mmCIF file of C-alpha atoms in Angstrom:
data_model
loop_
_atom_site.group_PDB
_atom_site.id
_atom_site.type_symbol
_atom_site.label_atom_id
_atom_site.label_comp_id
_atom_site.label_asym_id
_atom_site.label_seq_id
_atom_site.Cartn_x
_atom_site.Cartn_y
_atom_site.Cartn_z
ATOM 1 C CA SER A 1 85.444 157.401 -3.157
ATOM 2 C CA HIS A 2 83.834 158.781 -0.015
ATOM 3 C CA THR A 3 82.285 157.520 3.218
ATOM 4 C CA ILE A 4 78.659 157.541 4.347
ATOM 5 C CA ASP A 5 77.233 157.013 7.800
ATOM 6 C CA VAL A 6 74.403 154.483 8.222
ATOM 7 C CA GLY A 7 73.187 154.009 11.784
ATOM 8 C CA GLY A 8 76.567 154.857 13.216
ATOM 9 C CA GLN A 9 78.373 152.487 10.863
ATOM 10 C CA GLU A 10 80.688 153.972 8.272
ATOM 11 C CA PHE A 11 80.634 152.606 4.719
ATOM 12 C CA ARG A 12 82.976 153.503 1.904
ATOM 13 C CA VAL A 13 81.306 154.213 -1.441
ATOM 14 C CA LEU A 14 83.470 153.663 -4.513
ATOM 15 C CA GLU A 15 82.837 154.813 -8.067
ATOM 16 C CA GLN A 16 84.713 152.916 -10.729
ATOM 17 C CA SER A 17 84.493 152.489 -14.500
ATOM 18 C CA ALA A 18 83.814 148.996 -15.785
ATOM 19 C CA GLN A 19 86.890 147.531 -17.435
ATOM 20 C CA GLY A 20 84.956 145.237 -19.740
ATOM 21 C CA THR A 21 81.555 143.828 -20.633
ATOM 22 C CA ALA A 22 80.417 141.475 -17.874
ATOM 23 C CA THR A 23 78.006 141.226 -14.955
ATOM 24 C CA LEU A 24 78.519 143.242 -11.795
ATOM 25 C CA ARG A 25 79.102 140.005 -9.903
ATOM 26 C CA ASP A 26 81.917 139.005 -12.260
ATOM 27 C CA LEU A 27 83.580 142.404 -12.076
ATOM 28 C CA PHE A 28 83.143 143.339 -8.424
ATOM 29 C CA GLY A 29 82.281 140.137 -6.552
ATOM 30 C CA GLU A 30 79.969 140.589 -3.585
ATOM 31 C CA LEU A 31 80.306 144.378 -3.307
ATOM 32 C CA ALA A 32 76.835 145.890 -3.187
ATOM 33 C CA PRO A 33 76.012 147.967 -6.306
ATOM 34 C CA ILE A 34 74.204 151.257 -5.660
ATOM 35 C CA ALA A 35 73.911 152.585 -9.198
ATOM 36 C CA VAL A 36 75.144 152.075 -12.739
ATOM 37 C CA ILE A 37 75.699 155.125 -14.962
ATOM 38 C CA PRO A 38 75.872 153.921 -18.602
ATOM 39 C CA ALA A 39 78.661 155.359 -20.752
ATOM 40 C CA ASP A 40 76.194 156.087 -23.565
ATOM 41 C CA GLY A 41 74.477 158.759 -21.448
ATOM 42 C CA SER A 42 71.223 156.853 -20.853
ATOM 43 C CA ALA A 43 69.396 156.944 -17.512
ATOM 44 C CA ALA A 44 71.181 155.605 -14.455
ATOM 45 C CA GLN A 45 69.993 152.303 -12.975
ATOM 46 C CA ILE A 46 69.495 152.583 -9.210
ATOM 47 C CA CYS A 47 70.136 149.581 -6.947
ATOM 48 C CA PRO A 48 70.628 147.027 -9.751
ATOM 49 C CA GLY A 49 71.109 143.321 -9.168
ATOM 50 C CA ARG A 50 74.585 141.814 -9.143
ATOM 51 C CA ASP A 51 73.775 139.863 -12.309
ATOM 52 C CA LEU A 52 73.218 143.039 -14.338
ATOM 53 C CA ALA A 53 75.503 143.147 -17.390
ATOM 54 C CA VAL A 54 77.499 146.359 -17.821
ATOM 55 C CA ALA A 55 79.498 147.608 -20.795
ATOM 56 C CA PHE A 56 83.017 148.943 -20.974
ATOM 57 C CA ASP A 57 83.488 152.351 -19.297
ATOM 58 C CA ASP A 58 80.083 152.278 -17.535
ATOM 59 C CA ARG A 59 80.501 153.885 -14.130
ATOM 60 C CA VAL A 60 79.527 151.671 -11.215
ATOM 61 C CA VAL A 61 78.927 152.975 -7.687
ATOM 62 C CA LEU A 62 79.568 150.335 -5.037
ATOM 63 C CA VAL A 63 79.559 150.059 -1.276
ATOM 64 C CA GLY A 64 81.801 147.568 0.531
ATOM 65 C CA LEU A 65 81.763 146.763 4.214
ATOM 66 C CA ALA A 66 84.599 144.265 4.611
ATOM 67 C CA VAL A 67 87.098 146.239 2.518
ATOM 68 C CA LEU A 68 86.059 149.507 4.152
ATOM 69 C CA SER A 69 86.332 148.057 7.636
ATOM 70 C CA THR A 70 89.803 146.642 6.949
ATOM 71 C CA LEU A 71 91.030 149.999 5.642
ATOM 72 C CA LEU A 72 89.480 151.993 8.484
ATOM 73 C CA LEU A 73 90.835 149.698 11.178
ATOM 74 C CA SER A 74 94.292 149.840 9.639
ATOM 75 C CA PHE A 75 94.379 153.649 9.932
ATOM 76 C CA ALA A 76 91.995 154.534 12.756
ATOM 77 C CA PHE A 77 92.108 151.739 15.329
ATOM 78 C CA HIS A 78 94.789 152.005 18.024
ATOM 79 C CA THR A 79 95.940 149.189 20.273
ATOM 80 C CA ALA A 80 96.566 149.583 23.985
ATOM 81 C CA ASP A 81 100.120 150.717 23.322
ATOM 82 C CA GLY A 82 98.943 153.317 20.788
ATOM 83 C CA LYS A 83 100.010 151.459 17.637
ATOM 84 C CA HIS A 84 97.995 151.014 14.453
ATOM 85 C CA LEU A 85 96.774 147.622 13.346
ATOM 86 C CA GLY A 86 98.589 145.974 10.477
ATOM 87 C CA PRO A 87 96.637 144.879 7.363
ATOM 88 C CA LEU A 88 96.443 141.245 8.546
ATOM 89 C CA ALA A 89 95.337 142.197 12.066
ATOM 90 C CA ALA A 90 92.726 144.570 10.625
ATOM 91 C CA LEU A 91 91.391 141.816 8.332
ATOM 92 C CA TYR A 92 91.305 139.403 11.272
ATOM 93 C CA PHE A 93 89.401 141.949 13.382
ATOM 94 C CA THR A 94 86.919 142.542 10.544
ATOM 95 C CA THR A 95 86.331 138.826 9.907
ATOM 96 C CA GLU A 96 85.827 138.218 13.618
ATOM 97 C CA THR A 97 83.162 140.903 13.718
ATOM 98 C CA LEU A 98 81.335 139.927 10.509
ATOM 99 C CA THR A 99 81.095 136.269 11.515
ATOM 100 C CA THR A 100 79.707 137.334 14.931
ATOM 101 C CA VAL A 101 82.388 135.303 16.690
ATOM 102 C CA GLY A 102 82.789 138.156 19.186
ATOM 103 C CA PHE A 103 85.672 139.324 21.289
ATOM 104 C CA GLY A 104 86.073 136.721 24.021
ATOM 105 C CA ASP A 105 88.827 136.054 26.466
ATOM 106 C CA TYR A 106 90.738 134.008 23.898
ATOM 107 C CA SER A 107 91.513 135.056 20.359
ATOM 108 C CA PHE A 108 94.097 134.648 17.622
ATOM 109 C CA GLY A 109 94.761 138.370 17.473
ATOM 110 C CA GLY A 110 97.972 138.241 19.488
ATOM 111 C CA GLY A 111 99.349 135.176 17.754
ATOM 112 C CA PRO A 112 101.744 134.876 14.818
ATOM 113 C CA SER A 113 100.640 135.652 11.272
ATOM 114 C CA TRP A 114 99.949 132.059 10.278
ATOM 115 C CA LEU A 115 97.734 131.616 13.354
ATOM 116 C CA GLN A 116 95.741 134.745 12.489
ATOM 117 C CA VAL A 117 95.283 133.442 8.954
ATOM 118 C CA TRP A 118 94.001 130.158 10.394
ATOM 119 C CA GLY A 119 91.651 132.146 12.642
ATOM 120 C CA ILE A 120 90.219 133.929 9.604
ATOM 121 C CA VAL A 121 89.713 130.637 7.731
ATOM 122 C CA LEU A 122 88.209 128.976 10.817
ATOM 123 C CA MET A 123 85.679 131.755 11.380
ATOM 124 C CA ILE A 124 84.609 131.834 7.734
ATOM 125 C CA LEU A 125 84.281 128.053 7.539
ATOM 126 C CA GLY A 126 82.441 127.976 10.868
ATOM 127 C CA ALA A 127 79.949 130.604 9.781
ATOM 128 C CA THR A 128 79.480 128.813 6.458
ATOM 129 C CA LEU A 129 78.944 125.457 8.159
ATOM 130 C CA VAL A 130 76.338 126.867 10.543
ATOM 131 C CA THR A 131 74.559 128.542 7.632
ATOM 132 C CA ILE A 132 74.486 125.301 5.646
ATOM 133 C CA VAL A 133 73.157 123.303 8.610
ATOM 134 C CA TYR A 134 70.372 125.802 9.225
ATOM 135 C CA ALA A 135 69.568 125.847 5.498
ATOM 136 C CA LEU A 136 69.328 122.046 5.381
ATOM 137 C CA LEU A 137 67.105 121.908 8.459
ATOM 138 C CA THR A 138 64.876 124.639 7.098
ATOM 139 C CA ASN A 139 64.654 122.897 3.730
ATOM 140 C CA LEU A 140 63.783 119.607 5.440
ATOM 141 C CA LEU A 141 61.004 121.139 7.507
ATOM 142 C CA VAL A 142 59.604 123.199 4.666
ATOM 143 C CA SER A 143 59.774 120.257 2.246
ATOM 144 C CA ARG A 144 57.877 118.052 4.695
ATOM 145 C CA ARG A 145 55.208 120.715 5.147
ATOM 146 C CA ILE A 146 54.859 121.147 1.404
ATOM 147 C CA GLU A 147 54.700 117.386 0.894
ATOM 148 C CA GLN A 148 51.935 117.042 3.479
ATOM 149 C CA SER A 149 50.008 119.978 2.069
ATOM 150 C CA LEU A 150 50.215 118.750 -1.530
ATOM 151 C CA GLY A 151 49.402 115.215 -0.396
ATOM 152 C CA ARG A 152 46.225 116.345 1.360
ATOM 153 C CA GLN A 153 45.161 118.338 -1.689
ATOM 154 C CA GLN A 154 45.662 115.258 -3.844
ATOM 155 C CA ILE A 155 43.613 113.111 -1.452
ATOM 156 C CA THR A 156 40.631 115.484 -1.585
ATOM 157 C CA ARG A 157 40.370 114.761 -5.320
ATOM 158 C CA MET A 158 40.479 110.964 -4.881
ATOM 159 C CA HIS A 159 37.415 108.805 -5.433
ATOM 160 C CA ASN A 160 36.906 105.062 -5.246
ATOM 161 C CA HIS A 161 40.171 104.599 -3.335
ATOM 162 C CA VAL A 162 41.153 102.278 -0.492
ATOM 163 C CA ILE A 163 42.007 103.662 2.951
ATOM 164 C CA LEU A 164 44.606 101.525 4.706
ATOM 165 C CA ILE A 165 44.879 102.167 8.449
ATOM 166 C CA GLY A 166 47.980 100.843 10.190
ATOM 167 C CA LEU A 167 51.195 100.419 8.213
ATOM 168 C CA GLY A 168 52.854 97.427 9.817
ATOM 169 C CA SER A 169 54.359 94.358 8.198
ATOM 170 C CA VAL A 170 50.894 93.055 7.248
ATOM 171 C CA GLY A 171 49.722 96.506 6.173
ATOM 172 C CA LEU A 172 52.756 96.968 3.943
ATOM 173 C CA ARG A 173 52.164 93.623 2.205
ATOM 174 C CA VAL A 174 48.514 94.527 1.614
ATOM 175 C CA LEU A 175 49.579 97.956 0.345
ATOM 176 C CA GLU A 176 52.026 96.450 -2.146
ATOM 177 C CA THR A 177 49.351 94.063 -3.406
ATOM 178 C CA LEU A 178 46.785 96.842 -3.842
ATOM 179 C CA VAL A 179 49.249 99.063 -5.680
ATOM 180 C CA ALA A 180 50.261 96.143 -7.922
ATOM 181 C CA GLU A 181 46.585 95.741 -8.843
ATOM 182 C CA GLY A 182 46.346 99.404 -9.792
ATOM 183 C CA GLN A 183 44.318 100.565 -6.787
ATOM 184 C CA GLN A 184 44.570 104.066 -5.366
ATOM 185 C CA VAL A 185 45.485 103.867 -1.684
ATOM 186 C CA VAL A 186 45.655 106.374 1.163
ATOM 187 C CA VAL A 187 47.618 105.305 4.252
ATOM 188 C CA LEU A 188 46.619 106.500 7.718
ATOM 189 C CA ASP A 189 49.115 105.938 10.516
ATOM 190 C CA ARG A 190 49.652 107.739 13.794
ATOM 191 C CA ASP A 191 53.406 107.092 14.078
ATOM 192 C CA GLU A 192 55.457 109.643 12.144
ATOM 193 C CA ASN A 193 58.567 107.525 12.821
ATOM 194 C CA ASN A 194 57.061 104.374 11.317
ATOM 195 C CA ARG A 195 59.871 102.516 9.565
ATOM 196 C CA TYR A 196 57.574 101.534 6.682
ATOM 197 C CA LEU A 197 56.638 105.100 5.694
ATOM 198 C CA GLY A 198 59.575 105.242 3.309
ATOM 199 C CA ASN A 199 58.262 102.133 1.532
ATOM 200 C CA ALA A 200 54.836 103.722 1.172
ATOM 201 C CA ARG A 201 56.247 106.960 -0.236
ATOM 202 C CA ALA A 202 58.436 104.967 -2.622
ATOM 203 C CA LEU A 203 55.209 103.483 -3.999
ATOM 204 C CA ASP A 204 53.937 107.044 -4.541
ATOM 205 C CA VAL A 205 51.159 106.541 -1.997
ATOM 206 C CA SER A 206 49.657 109.432 -0.046
ATOM 207 C CA VAL A 207 50.340 109.169 3.690
ATOM 208 C CA ILE A 208 48.481 110.966 6.487
ATOM 209 C CA ILE A 209 50.005 111.030 9.968
ATOM 210 C CA ALA A 210 46.997 111.198 12.286
ATOM 211 C CA ASP A 211 44.901 109.234 14.765
ATOM 212 C CA ALA A 212 42.415 107.228 12.705
ATOM 213 C CA THR A 213 39.943 107.051 15.598
ATOM 214 C CA THR A 214 39.155 110.759 15.191
ATOM 215 C CA PRO A 215 36.554 111.881 12.614
ATOM 216 C CA GLY A 216 38.827 114.657 11.351
ATOM 217 C CA ALA A 217 41.564 112.199 10.364
ATOM 218 C CA LEU A 218 39.094 109.955 8.560
ATOM 219 C CA MET A 219 37.574 112.864 6.665
ATOM 220 C CA SER A 220 41.032 114.088 5.667
ATOM 221 C CA ALA A 221 41.435 110.696 3.949
ATOM 222 C CA ASN A 222 38.196 111.413 2.034
ATOM 223 C CA LEU A 223 36.380 108.543 3.724
ATOM 224 C CA LEU A 224 32.975 109.227 2.164
ATOM 225 C CA SER A 225 34.427 108.737 -1.329
ATOM 226 C CA ALA A 226 36.396 105.573 -0.531
ATOM 227 C CA ARG A 227 35.547 102.140 -1.927
ATOM 228 C CA ALA A 228 36.851 100.203 1.096
ATOM 229 C CA VAL A 229 38.667 100.586 4.415
ATOM 230 C CA ALA A 230 41.269 98.132 5.750
ATOM 231 C CA VAL A 231 42.067 98.371 9.476
ATOM 232 C CA LEU A 232 45.354 96.527 9.930
ATOM 233 C CA THR A 233 47.179 97.779 13.016
ATOM 234 C CA GLY A 234 48.942 95.249 15.196
ATOM 235 C CA ARG A 235 46.567 95.668 18.165
ATOM 236 C CA ASP A 236 43.136 94.062 18.285
ATOM 237 C CA LEU A 237 41.581 96.677 20.596
ATOM 238 C CA THR A 238 42.892 99.508 18.422
ATOM 239 C CA ASN A 239 41.435 97.859 15.343
ATOM 240 C CA ILE A 240 38.052 97.447 17.013
ATOM 241 C CA GLU A 241 38.018 101.066 18.210
ATOM 242 C CA THR A 242 39.081 102.325 14.783
ATOM 243 C CA SER A 243 36.480 100.228 12.982
ATOM 244 C CA LEU A 244 33.721 101.582 15.214
ATOM 245 C CA ALA A 245 34.912 105.127 14.457
ATOM 246 C CA VAL A 246 34.906 104.374 10.725
ATOM 247 C CA ASP A 247 31.436 102.839 10.943
ATOM 248 C CA GLU A 248 30.097 105.890 12.762
ATOM 249 C CA SER A 249 31.688 108.320 10.298
ATOM 250 C CA LEU A 250 30.295 106.432 7.304
ATOM 251 C CA GLY A 251 26.744 106.770 8.558
ATOM 252 C CA GLU A 252 24.308 105.792 5.800
ATOM 253 C CA LEU A 253 27.196 104.649 3.591
ATOM 254 C CA ARG A 254 28.231 101.847 5.941
ATOM 255 C CA ASP A 255 26.516 99.229 3.776
ATOM 256 C CA GLN A 256 28.245 100.486 0.630
ATOM 257 C CA VAL A 257 31.818 100.798 1.935
ATOM 258 C CA PRO A 258 33.161 97.489 3.274
ATOM 259 C CA VAL A 259 35.389 97.703 6.339
ATOM 260 C CA VAL A 260 37.945 94.892 6.617
ATOM 261 C CA LEU A 261 39.061 94.366 10.204
ATOM 262 C CA ARG A 262 42.125 92.440 11.275
ATOM 263 C CA VAL A 263 42.221 90.606 14.619
ATOM 264 C CA PHE A 264 44.481 87.816 15.744
ATOM 265 C CA ASP A 265 42.229 85.437 17.664
ATOM 266 C CA ARG A 266 39.671 83.418 15.696
ATOM 267 C CA GLN A 267 37.054 83.385 18.445
ATOM 268 C CA LEU A 268 37.365 87.124 18.924
ATOM 269 C CA ALA A 269 36.812 87.595 15.196
ATOM 270 C CA GLN A 270 33.586 85.582 15.365
ATOM 271 C CA THR A 271 32.434 87.541 18.418
ATOM 272 C CA ILE A 272 33.027 90.873 16.673
ATOM 273 C CA GLU A 273 31.086 89.725 13.612
ATOM 274 C CA THR A 274 28.062 88.714 15.673
ATOM 275 C CA SER A 275 28.176 91.548 18.232
ATOM 276 C CA PHE A 276 29.032 94.567 16.077
ATOM 277 C CA GLY A 277 27.695 93.471 12.718
ATOM 278 C CA PHE A 278 31.012 93.668 10.845
ATOM 279 C CA ARG A 279 30.969 91.291 7.885
ATOM 280 C CA ASN A 280 34.667 91.326 7.025
ATOM 281 C CA VAL A 281 36.517 90.388 10.215
ATOM 282 C CA ARG A 282 39.570 88.271 9.481
ATOM 283 C CA SER A 283 41.684 86.372 11.995
ATOM 284 C CA THR A 284 45.354 86.351 11.037
ATOM 285 C CA SER A 285 45.878 83.066 12.859
ATOM 286 C CA ALA A 286 43.010 81.454 10.936
ATOM 287 C CA LEU A 287 44.218 82.851 7.609
ATOM 288 C CA ALA A 288 47.760 81.675 8.248
ATOM 289 C CA ALA A 289 46.819 78.213 9.526
ATOM 290 C CA PRO A 290 46.456 76.524 6.100
ATOM 291 C CA TRP A 291 49.845 77.875 5.085
ATOM 292 C CA PHE A 292 51.414 76.434 8.208
ATOM 293 C CA VAL A 293 49.689 73.135 7.527
ATOM 294 C CA GLY A 294 51.044 73.211 3.999
ATOM 295 C CA ALA A 295 54.483 73.840 5.387
ATOM 296 C CA ALA A 296 54.007 70.877 7.747
ATOM 297 C CA VAL A 297 53.593 68.424 4.850
ATOM 298 C CA ILE A 298 56.840 66.490 4.557
ATOM 299 C CA ALA A 299 55.907 63.977 1.855
ATOM 300 C CA ILE A 300 53.121 62.901 -0.522
ATOM 301 C CA SER A 301 52.287 59.352 -1.590
ATOM 302 C CA ARG A 302 51.091 59.591 -5.203
ATOM 303 C CA ALA A 303 48.044 57.362 -5.874
ATOM 304 C CA ARG A 304 48.446 57.420 -9.648
ATOM 305 C CA GLN A 305 52.068 56.336 -9.371
ATOM 306 C CA ASN A 306 51.466 53.224 -7.247
ATOM 307 C CA GLY A 307 52.182 55.003 -3.976
ATOM 308 C CA ARG A 308 55.462 56.589 -5.050
ATOM 309 C CA LEU A 309 56.655 58.793 -2.209
ATOM 310 C CA GLU A 310 57.443 62.351 -3.317
ATOM 311 C CA HIS A 311 59.886 64.200 -1.053
ATOM 312 C CA PRO A 312 61.158 66.779 -0.369
ATOM 313 C CA LEU A 313 58.235 68.803 -1.641
ATOM 314 C CA ARG A 314 58.452 71.794 -3.955
ATOM 315 C CA ARG A 315 56.465 74.973 -3.430
ATOM 316 C CA ASP A 316 54.373 74.278 -6.534
ATOM 317 C CA ALA A 317 53.437 70.726 -5.520
ATOM 318 C CA VAL A 318 49.717 69.988 -6.189
ATOM 319 C CA PHE A 319 47.534 67.349 -4.547
ATOM 320 C CA GLU A 320 45.530 64.943 -6.686
ATOM 321 C CA GLY A 321 42.641 62.713 -5.768
ATOM 322 C CA GLY A 322 43.706 59.708 -3.717
ATOM 323 C CA ASP A 323 47.092 61.145 -2.705
ATOM 324 C CA GLN A 324 48.169 60.664 0.884
ATOM 325 C CA ALA A 325 49.926 63.481 2.739
ATOM 326 C CA TYR A 326 52.321 62.994 5.624
ATOM 327 C CA LEU A 327 52.324 65.928 8.053
ATOM 328 C CA ILE A 328 54.288 66.785 11.144
ATOM 329 C CA GLY A 329 52.887 69.025 13.875
ATOM 330 C CA PRO A 330 50.401 69.202 16.794
ATOM 331 C CA TYR A 331 47.786 66.510 16.104
ATOM 332 C CA GLU A 332 44.633 68.275 17.292
ATOM 333 C CA GLU A 333 45.481 71.606 15.657
ATOM 334 C CA LEU A 334 46.236 69.967 12.309
ATOM 335 C CA LEU A 335 42.980 68.032 12.363
ATOM 336 C CA GLY A 336 41.059 71.139 13.399
ATOM 337 C CA VAL A 337 42.354 73.123 10.442
ATOM 338 C CA LEU A 338 41.689 70.323 7.994
ATOM 339 C CA ARG A 339 38.144 69.782 9.255
ATOM 340 C CA ARG A 340 37.367 73.494 9.189
ATOM 341 C CA ASP A 341 38.591 73.843 5.611
ATOM 342 C CA GLN A 342 36.577 70.743 4.631
ATOM 343 C CA HIS A 343 33.395 72.209 6.145
ATOM 344 C CA SER A 344 34.013 75.523 4.410
ATOM 345 C CA ALA A 345 34.407 73.766 1.065
ATOM 346 C CA VAL A 346 31.176 71.855 1.606
#
């Protein structure tokens, strides 16, 4: 063995014959291999990997920093009183340096042997923990970037898909229904912390985090190749603004790609239809009203059964001609819904 100087740091180079057939990692651990000289006289392998298999009696040249440092400190380093460091103190000093803990005001160096051993374990575990945390964070960030990149590439190849803007409770229900019907869907939402994003990804749906009112975000969802657009955020003004942006981006295709717009108020929905020319404006209150009326029915008098009163009602209860329904709720609102549905049927 001999030492070499690299940038002011001394390394000890060892040459040793392999004592069996195995990989360099199995025989010498993490010591860095410089060269392998085969016993059969063939050409030496310079800077081989640690997983290289060597045969019995092959000569391996290795360089080790931790072992070298421990040996050097044991013989060369002197304390303030002129004494040499013991093997344990030298190992402690080496571990402290390699883990970049430093030489602060407090250390385990002057403590008993068991405390120095604990210091060595603590520094190694600390360095390992920090490395693992950084590795997990890096993997998370890189994985998210890769997912977004692959997702955008997949979207560019989509045709005849549905773009769903706004992944709220209503948007999620619509998304589940579309996926159940076999439709391809791209979700656009501006909130990267949306609690429903996990549900969308579980359905294997492409998600774009962007502002849907910008042309770039709409084009990234391949708008010009879509079959329909559903604007379903929880804010009426946002839905109107987004729908206008979609209409402008569609250009000549606006008559071919239906845009479904969600608003809450029924009168506002009618105003938007007449003022902006949108044909598919739906009021959530109007859509939900018949369901609330259905829920308000407490009993049915069956005409074919001589007025037999059926209660409580089941979900699958069906009205027949001549039946009388008993409802509970605001009088004018109930009548308004019933009259509107009757006019629509006519």
